[in-house]
Tab-separated table of C-alpha atoms and ligand atoms in Angstrom:
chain	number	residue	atom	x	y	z
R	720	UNK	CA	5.680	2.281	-46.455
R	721	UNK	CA	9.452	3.148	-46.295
R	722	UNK	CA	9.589	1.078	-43.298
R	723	UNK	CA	8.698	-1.823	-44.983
R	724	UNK	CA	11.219	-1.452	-47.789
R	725	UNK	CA	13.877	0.238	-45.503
R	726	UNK	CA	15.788	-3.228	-44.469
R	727	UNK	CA	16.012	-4.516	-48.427
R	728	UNK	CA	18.219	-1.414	-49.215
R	729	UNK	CA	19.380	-2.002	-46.407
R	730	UNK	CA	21.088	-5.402	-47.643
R	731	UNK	CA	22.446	-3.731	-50.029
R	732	UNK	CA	25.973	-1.207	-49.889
R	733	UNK	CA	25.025	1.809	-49.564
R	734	UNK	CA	26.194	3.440	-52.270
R	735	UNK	CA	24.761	0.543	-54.532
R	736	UNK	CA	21.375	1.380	-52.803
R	737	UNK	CA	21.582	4.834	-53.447
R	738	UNK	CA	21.759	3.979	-57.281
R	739	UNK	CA	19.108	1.605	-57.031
R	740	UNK	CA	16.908	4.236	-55.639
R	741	UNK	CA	17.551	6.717	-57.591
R	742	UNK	CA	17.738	5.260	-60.912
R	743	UNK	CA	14.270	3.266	-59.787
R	744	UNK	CA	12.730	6.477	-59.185
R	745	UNK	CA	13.510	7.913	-62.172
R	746	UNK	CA	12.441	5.479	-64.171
R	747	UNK	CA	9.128	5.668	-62.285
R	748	UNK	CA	8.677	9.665	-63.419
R	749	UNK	CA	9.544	8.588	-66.703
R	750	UNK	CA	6.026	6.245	-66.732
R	751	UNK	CA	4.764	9.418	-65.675
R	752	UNK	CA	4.918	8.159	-61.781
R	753	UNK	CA	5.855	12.103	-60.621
R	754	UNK	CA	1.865	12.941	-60.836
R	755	UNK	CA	1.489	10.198	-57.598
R	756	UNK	CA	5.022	10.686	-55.773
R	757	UNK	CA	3.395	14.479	-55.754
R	758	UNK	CA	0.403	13.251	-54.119
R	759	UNK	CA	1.896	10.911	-51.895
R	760	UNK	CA	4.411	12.800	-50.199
R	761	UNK	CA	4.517	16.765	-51.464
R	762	UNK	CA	2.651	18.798	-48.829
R	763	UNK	CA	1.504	22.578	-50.187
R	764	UNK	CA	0.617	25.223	-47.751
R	765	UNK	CA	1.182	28.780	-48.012
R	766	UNK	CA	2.320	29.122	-44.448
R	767	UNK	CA	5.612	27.166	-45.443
R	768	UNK	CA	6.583	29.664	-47.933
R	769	UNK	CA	9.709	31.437	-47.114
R	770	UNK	CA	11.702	34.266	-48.828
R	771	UNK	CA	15.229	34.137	-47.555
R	772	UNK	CA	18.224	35.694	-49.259
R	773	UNK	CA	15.832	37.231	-52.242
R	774	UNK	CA	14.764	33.731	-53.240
R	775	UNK	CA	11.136	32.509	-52.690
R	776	UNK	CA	11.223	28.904	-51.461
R	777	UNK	CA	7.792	26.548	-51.581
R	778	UNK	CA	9.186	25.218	-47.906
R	779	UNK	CA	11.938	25.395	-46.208
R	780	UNK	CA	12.956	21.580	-46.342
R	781	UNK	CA	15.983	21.074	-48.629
R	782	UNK	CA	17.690	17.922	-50.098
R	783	UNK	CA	21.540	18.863	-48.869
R	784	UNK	CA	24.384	18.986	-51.052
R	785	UNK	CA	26.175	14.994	-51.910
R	786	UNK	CA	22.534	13.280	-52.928
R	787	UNK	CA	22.778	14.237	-56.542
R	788	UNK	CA	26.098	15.499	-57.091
R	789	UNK	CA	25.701	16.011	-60.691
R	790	UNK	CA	21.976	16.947	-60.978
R	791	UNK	CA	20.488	14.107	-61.937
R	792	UNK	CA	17.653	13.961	-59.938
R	793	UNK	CA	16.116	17.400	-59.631
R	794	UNK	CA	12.925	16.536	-60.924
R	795	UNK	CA	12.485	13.519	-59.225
R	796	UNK	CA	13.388	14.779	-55.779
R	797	UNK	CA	11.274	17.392	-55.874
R	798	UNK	CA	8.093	15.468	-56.554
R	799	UNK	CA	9.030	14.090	-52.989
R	800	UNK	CA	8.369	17.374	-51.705
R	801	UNK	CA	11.708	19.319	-51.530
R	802	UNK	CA	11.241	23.002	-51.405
R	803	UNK	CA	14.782	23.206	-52.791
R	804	UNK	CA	17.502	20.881	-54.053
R	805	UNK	CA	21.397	21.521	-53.693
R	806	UNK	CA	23.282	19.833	-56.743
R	807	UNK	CA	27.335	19.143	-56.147
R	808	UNK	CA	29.653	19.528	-55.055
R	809	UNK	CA	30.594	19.872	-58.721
R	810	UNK	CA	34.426	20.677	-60.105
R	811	UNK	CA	35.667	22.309	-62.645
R	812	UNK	CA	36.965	19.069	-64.137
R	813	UNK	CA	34.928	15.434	-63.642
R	814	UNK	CA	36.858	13.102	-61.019
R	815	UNK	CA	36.340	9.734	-59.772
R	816	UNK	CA	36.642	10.075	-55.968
R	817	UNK	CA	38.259	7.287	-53.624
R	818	UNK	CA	38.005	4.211	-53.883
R	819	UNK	CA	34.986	1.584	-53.130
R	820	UNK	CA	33.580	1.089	-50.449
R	821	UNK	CA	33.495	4.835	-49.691
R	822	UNK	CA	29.733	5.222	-47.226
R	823	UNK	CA	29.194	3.502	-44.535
R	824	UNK	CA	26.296	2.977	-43.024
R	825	UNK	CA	26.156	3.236	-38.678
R	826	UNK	CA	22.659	1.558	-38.408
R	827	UNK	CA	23.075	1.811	-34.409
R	828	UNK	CA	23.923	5.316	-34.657
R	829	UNK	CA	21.678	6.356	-37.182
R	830	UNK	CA	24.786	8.139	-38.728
R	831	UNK	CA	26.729	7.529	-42.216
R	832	UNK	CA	30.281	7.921	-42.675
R	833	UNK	CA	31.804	9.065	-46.032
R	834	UNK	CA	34.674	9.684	-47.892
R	835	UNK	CA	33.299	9.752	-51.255
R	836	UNK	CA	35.939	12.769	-52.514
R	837	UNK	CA	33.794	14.660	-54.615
R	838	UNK	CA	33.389	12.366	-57.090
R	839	UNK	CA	31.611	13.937	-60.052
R	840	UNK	CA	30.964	14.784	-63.485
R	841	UNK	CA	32.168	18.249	-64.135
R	842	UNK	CA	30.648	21.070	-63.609
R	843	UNK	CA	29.852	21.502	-67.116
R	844	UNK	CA	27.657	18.382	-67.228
R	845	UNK	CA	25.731	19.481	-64.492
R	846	UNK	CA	25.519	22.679	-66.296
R	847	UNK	CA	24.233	21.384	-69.657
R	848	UNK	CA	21.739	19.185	-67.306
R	849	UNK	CA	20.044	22.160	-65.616
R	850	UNK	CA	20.096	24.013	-69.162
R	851	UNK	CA	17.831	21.032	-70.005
R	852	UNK	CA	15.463	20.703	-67.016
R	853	UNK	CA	11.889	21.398	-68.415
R	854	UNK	CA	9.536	23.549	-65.788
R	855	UNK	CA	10.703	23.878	-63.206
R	856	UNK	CA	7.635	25.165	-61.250
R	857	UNK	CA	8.959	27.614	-58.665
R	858	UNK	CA	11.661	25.121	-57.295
R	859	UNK	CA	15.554	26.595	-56.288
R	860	UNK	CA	18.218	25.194	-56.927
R	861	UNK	CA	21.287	25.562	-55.398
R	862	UNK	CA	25.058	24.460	-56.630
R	863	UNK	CA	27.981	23.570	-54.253
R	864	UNK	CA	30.840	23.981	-55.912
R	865	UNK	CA	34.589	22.688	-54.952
R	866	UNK	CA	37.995	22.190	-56.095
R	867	UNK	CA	39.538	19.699	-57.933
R	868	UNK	CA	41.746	17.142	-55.971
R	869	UNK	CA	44.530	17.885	-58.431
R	870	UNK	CA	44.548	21.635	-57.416
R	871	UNK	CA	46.901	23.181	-55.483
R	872	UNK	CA	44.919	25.053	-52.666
R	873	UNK	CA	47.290	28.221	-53.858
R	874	UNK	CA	45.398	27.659	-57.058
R	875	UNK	CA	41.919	27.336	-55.224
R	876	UNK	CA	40.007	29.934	-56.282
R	877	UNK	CA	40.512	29.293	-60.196
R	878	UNK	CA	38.483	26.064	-59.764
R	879	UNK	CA	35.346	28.013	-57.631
R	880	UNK	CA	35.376	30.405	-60.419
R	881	UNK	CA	35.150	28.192	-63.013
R	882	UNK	CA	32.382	26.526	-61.388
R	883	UNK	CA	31.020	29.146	-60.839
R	884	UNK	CA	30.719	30.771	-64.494
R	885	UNK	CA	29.610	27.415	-65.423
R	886	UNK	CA	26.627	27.058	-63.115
R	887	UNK	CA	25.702	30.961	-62.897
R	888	UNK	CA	22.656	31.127	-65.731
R	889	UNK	CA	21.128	27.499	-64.146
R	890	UNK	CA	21.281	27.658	-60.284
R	891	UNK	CA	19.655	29.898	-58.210
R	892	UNK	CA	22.253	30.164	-55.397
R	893	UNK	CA	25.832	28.988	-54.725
R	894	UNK	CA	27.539	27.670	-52.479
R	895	UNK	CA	31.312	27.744	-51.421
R	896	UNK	CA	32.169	24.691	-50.019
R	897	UNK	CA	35.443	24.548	-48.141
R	898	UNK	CA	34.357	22.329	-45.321
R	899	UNK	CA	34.795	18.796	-46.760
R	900	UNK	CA	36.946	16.384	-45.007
R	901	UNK	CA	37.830	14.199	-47.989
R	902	UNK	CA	39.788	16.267	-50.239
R	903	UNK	CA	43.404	16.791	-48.365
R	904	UNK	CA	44.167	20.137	-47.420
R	905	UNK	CA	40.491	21.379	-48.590
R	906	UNK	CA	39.632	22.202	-45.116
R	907	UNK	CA	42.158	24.953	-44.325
R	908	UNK	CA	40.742	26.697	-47.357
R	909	UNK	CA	38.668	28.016	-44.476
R	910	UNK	CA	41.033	29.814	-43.003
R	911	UNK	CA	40.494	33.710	-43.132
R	912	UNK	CA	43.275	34.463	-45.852
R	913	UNK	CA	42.561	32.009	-48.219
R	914	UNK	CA	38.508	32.194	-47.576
R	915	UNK	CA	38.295	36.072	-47.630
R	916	UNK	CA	40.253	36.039	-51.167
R	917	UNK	CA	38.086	33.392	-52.455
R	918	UNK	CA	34.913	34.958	-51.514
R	919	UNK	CA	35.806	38.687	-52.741
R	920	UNK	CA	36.818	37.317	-55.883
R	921	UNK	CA	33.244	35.344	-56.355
R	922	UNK	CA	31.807	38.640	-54.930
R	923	UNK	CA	33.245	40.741	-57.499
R	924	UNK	CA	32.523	38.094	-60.154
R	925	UNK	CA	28.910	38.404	-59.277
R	926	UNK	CA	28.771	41.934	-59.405
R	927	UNK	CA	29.665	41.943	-62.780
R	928	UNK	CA	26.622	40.646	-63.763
R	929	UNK	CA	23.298	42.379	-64.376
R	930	UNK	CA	21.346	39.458	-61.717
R	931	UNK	CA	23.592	38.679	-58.701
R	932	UNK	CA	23.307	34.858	-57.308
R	933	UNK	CA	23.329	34.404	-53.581
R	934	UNK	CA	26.628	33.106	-52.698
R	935	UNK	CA	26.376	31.021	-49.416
R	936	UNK	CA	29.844	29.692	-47.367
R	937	UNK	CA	29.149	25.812	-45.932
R	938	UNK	CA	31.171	25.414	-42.539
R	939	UNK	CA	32.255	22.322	-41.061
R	940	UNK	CA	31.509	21.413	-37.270
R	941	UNK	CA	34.565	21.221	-36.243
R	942	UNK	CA	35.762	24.771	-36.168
R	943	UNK	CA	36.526	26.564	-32.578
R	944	UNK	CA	34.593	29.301	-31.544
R	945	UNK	CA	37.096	31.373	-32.398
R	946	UNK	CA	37.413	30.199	-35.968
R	947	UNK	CA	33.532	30.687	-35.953
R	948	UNK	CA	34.169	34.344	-35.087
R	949	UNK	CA	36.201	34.451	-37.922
R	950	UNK	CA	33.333	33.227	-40.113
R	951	UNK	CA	31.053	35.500	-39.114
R	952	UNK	CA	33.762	38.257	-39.596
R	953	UNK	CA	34.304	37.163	-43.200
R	954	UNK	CA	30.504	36.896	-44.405
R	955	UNK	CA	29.992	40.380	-42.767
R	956	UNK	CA	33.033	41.729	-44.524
R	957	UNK	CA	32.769	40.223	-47.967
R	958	UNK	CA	28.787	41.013	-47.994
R	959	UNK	CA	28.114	37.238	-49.359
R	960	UNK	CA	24.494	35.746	-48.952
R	961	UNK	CA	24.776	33.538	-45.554
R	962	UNK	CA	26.393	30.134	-44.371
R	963	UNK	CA	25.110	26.696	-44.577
R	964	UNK	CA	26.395	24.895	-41.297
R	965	UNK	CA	26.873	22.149	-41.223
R	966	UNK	CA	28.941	19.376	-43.110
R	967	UNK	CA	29.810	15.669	-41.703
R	968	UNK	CA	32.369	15.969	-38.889
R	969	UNK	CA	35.321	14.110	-38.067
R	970	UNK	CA	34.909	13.831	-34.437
R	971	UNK	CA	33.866	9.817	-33.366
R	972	UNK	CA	32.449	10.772	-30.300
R	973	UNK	CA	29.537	8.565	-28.333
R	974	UNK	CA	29.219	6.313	-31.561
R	975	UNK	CA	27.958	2.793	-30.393
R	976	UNK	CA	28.456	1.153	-33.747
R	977	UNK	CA	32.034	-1.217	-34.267
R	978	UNK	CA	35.374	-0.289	-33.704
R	979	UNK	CA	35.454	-1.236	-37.391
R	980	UNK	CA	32.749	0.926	-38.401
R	981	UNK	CA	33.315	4.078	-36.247
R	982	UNK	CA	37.252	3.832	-37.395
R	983	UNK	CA	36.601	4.078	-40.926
R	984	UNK	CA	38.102	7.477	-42.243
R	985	UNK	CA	35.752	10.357	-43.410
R	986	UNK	CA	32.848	12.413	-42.383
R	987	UNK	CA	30.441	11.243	-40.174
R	988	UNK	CA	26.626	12.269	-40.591
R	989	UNK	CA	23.203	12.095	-38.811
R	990	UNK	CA	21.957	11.929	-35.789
R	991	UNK	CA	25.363	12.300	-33.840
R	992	UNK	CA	25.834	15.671	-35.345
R	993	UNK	CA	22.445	16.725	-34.462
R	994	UNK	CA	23.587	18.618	-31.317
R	995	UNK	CA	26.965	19.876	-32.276
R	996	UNK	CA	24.971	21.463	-36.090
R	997	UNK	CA	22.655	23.260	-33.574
R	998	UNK	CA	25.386	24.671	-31.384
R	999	UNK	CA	27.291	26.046	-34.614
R	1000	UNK	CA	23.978	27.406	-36.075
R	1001	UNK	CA	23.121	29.049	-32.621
R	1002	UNK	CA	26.462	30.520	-31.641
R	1003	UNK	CA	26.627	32.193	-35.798
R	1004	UNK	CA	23.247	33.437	-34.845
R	1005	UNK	CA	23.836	34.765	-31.710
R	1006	UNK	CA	27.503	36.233	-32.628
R	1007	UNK	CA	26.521	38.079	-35.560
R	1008	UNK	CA	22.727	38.968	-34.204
R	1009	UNK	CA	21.228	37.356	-36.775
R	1010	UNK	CA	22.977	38.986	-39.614
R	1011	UNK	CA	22.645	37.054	-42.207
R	1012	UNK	CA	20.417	34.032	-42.958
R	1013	UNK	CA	21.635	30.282	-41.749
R	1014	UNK	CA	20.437	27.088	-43.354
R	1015	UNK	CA	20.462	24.420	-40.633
R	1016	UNK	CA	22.057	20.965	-41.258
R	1017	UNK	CA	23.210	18.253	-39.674
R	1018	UNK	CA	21.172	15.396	-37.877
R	1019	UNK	CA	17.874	16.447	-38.758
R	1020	UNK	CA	16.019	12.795	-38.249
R	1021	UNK	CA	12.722	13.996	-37.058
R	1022	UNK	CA	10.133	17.075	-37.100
R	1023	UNK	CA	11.562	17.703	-33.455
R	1024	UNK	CA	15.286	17.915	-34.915
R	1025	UNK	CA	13.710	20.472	-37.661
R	1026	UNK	CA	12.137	23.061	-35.030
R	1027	UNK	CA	15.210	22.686	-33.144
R	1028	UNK	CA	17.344	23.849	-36.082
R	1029	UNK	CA	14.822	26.998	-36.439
R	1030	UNK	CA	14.323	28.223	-32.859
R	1031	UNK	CA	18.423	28.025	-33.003
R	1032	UNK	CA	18.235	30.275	-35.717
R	1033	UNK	CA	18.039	28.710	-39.703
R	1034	UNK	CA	16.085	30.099	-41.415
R	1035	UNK	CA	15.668	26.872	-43.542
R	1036	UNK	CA	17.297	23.045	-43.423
R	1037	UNK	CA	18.681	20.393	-45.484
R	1038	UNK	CA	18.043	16.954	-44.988
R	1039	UNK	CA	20.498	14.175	-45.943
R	1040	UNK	CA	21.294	11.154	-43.610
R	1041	UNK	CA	17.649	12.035	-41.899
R	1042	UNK	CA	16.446	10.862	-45.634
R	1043	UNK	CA	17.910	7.406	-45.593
R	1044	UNK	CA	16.882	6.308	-42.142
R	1045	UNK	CA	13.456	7.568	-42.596
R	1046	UNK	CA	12.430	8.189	-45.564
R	1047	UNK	CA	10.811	10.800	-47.995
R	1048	UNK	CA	7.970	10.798	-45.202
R	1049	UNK	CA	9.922	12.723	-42.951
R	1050	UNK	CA	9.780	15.942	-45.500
R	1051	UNK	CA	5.951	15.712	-45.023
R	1052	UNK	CA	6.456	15.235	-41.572
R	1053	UNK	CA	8.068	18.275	-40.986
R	1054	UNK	CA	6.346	21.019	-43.060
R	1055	UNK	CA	3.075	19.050	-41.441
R	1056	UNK	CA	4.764	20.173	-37.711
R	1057	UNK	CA	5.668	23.436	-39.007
R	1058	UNK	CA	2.114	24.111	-40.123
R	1059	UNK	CA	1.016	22.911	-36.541
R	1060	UNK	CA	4.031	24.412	-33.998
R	1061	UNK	CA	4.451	27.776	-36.343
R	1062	UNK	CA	3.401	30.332	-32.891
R	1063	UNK	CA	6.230	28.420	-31.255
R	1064	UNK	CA	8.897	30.125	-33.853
Y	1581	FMN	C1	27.294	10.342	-48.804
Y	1581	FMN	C2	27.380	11.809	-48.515
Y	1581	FMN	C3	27.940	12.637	-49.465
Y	1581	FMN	C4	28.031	14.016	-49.221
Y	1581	FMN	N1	28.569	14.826	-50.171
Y	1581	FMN	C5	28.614	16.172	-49.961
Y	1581	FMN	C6	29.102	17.034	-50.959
Y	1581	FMN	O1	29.482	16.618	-52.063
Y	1581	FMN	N2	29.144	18.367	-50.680
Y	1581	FMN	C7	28.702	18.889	-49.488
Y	1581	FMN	O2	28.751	20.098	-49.290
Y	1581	FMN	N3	28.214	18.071	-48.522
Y	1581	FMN	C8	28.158	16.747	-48.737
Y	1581	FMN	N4	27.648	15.928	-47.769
Y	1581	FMN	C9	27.244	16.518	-46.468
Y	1581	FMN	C10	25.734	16.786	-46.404
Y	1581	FMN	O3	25.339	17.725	-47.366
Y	1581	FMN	C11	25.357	17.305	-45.001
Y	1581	FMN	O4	25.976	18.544	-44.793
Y	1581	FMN	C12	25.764	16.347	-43.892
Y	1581	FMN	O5	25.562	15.010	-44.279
Y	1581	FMN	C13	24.997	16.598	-42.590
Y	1581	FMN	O6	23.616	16.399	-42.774
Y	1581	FMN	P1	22.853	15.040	-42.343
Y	1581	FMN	O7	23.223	14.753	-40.927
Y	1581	FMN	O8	21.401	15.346	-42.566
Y	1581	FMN	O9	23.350	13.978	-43.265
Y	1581	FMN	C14	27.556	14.549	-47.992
Y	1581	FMN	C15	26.983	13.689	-47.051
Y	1581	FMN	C16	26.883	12.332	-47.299
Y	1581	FMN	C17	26.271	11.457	-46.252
């Protein structure tokens, strides 16, 4: 089915066909359309069920963080059969992002490129949306939070606390994310000064509070093994829930697409990243003997990609560019293979 309506959103820019998707599919659970997108595409079985970090997920197939950035879709998404949406990034205080065109689409690759910029409506309006959500049936939901463009990085860990009181009675989980390459200077926030001090303070912030949320790190791909060490250093050290790894990478590497296409600034996604998001999750893994739980992202295009991720050591996986090439099917796809290849885990 996707295939067939795959090259008309395809005509269109990308972001323009990720409005006309979403806004099409949530008009069709308004006409009480979330009944059949359950039928058609969520698969239940209790051999998916996970419990990771203290949370009990459905399955462990995730819609990663940067599809609905201000959690406007949560219901809809998981009638496709999500067994847990991330909302964000969110910032303390809405902001536009670049400019248009900002995603790119690498149809040869099978990648995207973005340099959206956390563009978003506060984390307050995401907030008051959540408040709102009616049932919501068992499913987690996880917020990335950020910083503002406007902030100094100095100033960082103002904005993830904000976010973070705003979000903490509505999401289930948070996480810190310090990997995107589209705000400037964002990326050295993951350095072990700044990154230890933002995570303690989160940390202590959480303790405060009768319920603790899980309070996750996302990595980019592009650190060094030693800067990995680091990582694994700092999540041991601050006590903080695991690491989500990875986000889009800058490296251009192999890309068959135009000059014109591969050159355009940002992150790139899918299945170019596949290998390098495995690598990460396996050396984490293996460096901190399984210490703390990974979520595996990064290229996942196929039910092959998804066992990959696992046997490298997630415990569960998000699914973004993987979703756009091939559809809500490939959610269904996967749990079905899990069901099937589960002795191989
Ligand atoms: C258009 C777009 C926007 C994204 N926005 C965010 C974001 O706001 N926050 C974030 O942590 N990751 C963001 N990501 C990164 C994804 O969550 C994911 O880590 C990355 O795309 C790798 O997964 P994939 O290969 O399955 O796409 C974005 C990705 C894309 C393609």
């Amino acid at each position: 089915m996707y295939k067939l309506v795959k090259p008309l959103f395809f005509q269109f820019q990308p972001e323009q066909a990720h409005h006309l998707v979403t806004s099409g599919l949530k008009r069709f659970h308004k006409w009480g359309g979330g009944g059949l997108l359950k039928v058609s595409f969520a698969y239940q079985h209790p051999d998916l069920e996970r419990e990771v970090f203290g949370l009990k997920f459905k399955n462990p197939v995730g819609l990663a963080a940067g599809f609905d950035k201000n959690a406007q879709y949560v219901k809809e998404m998981a009638s496709l059969g999500f067994g847990f949406i991330e909302i964000g990034t969110v910032t303390p205080l809405p902001q536009p992002g670049n400019e248009k065109p900002r995603m790119f689409r690498l149809v040869k690759d099978e990648a995207l490129i973005n340099r959206m910029g956390f563009n978003n409506q506060g984390a307050g309006v995401a907030a008051e949306r959540l408040r709102h959500l009616k049932k919501r049936d068992g499913l987690i939901i996880g917020g990335n939070i950020g910083k503002n463009k406007s902030t100094p990085n100095d100033q960082a860990v103002n904005d993830y606390v904000k976010c973070f009181d705003a979000l903490f009675d509505v999401v289930d989980y948070f996480v810190v994310n310090v990997s995107s390459p589209n705000t400037p200077g964002l990326r050295e926030l993951q350095e072990k000064e700044p990154l230890t001090h933002i995570l303690r303070t989160l940390q202590a912030r959480n303790r405060k509070n009768d319920l603790s949320r899980p309070i996750l790190l996302k990595i980019a791909p592009d650190l060094s093994n030693s800067q990995l060490d680091d990582i694994v250093d700092i999540v041991k050290e601050t006590g903080i829930a695991g690491v989500i790894a990875t986000n889009t990478t800058l490296s251009r590497e192999g890309l068959e697409s135009s000059k014109t296409l591969k050159e355009q600034a940002g992150g790139l996604s899918g299945k170019p990243l596949r290998l390098r998001a495995t690598e990460v999750i396996r050396y984490l893994a293996e460096k901190s003997g399984n210490a703390f739980p990974i979520i595996g992202v990064g290229g996942i295009h196929s039910p092959e990609d998804a066992l990959e991720k696992l046997k490298a050591g997630a415990s569960l996986m998000q699914l973004y560019s993987g979703f756009i090439y091939e559809g809500p099917q490939l959610i269904r796809r996967i749990c079905k293979a899990l069901i099937h290849k589960k002795q191989d885990l």
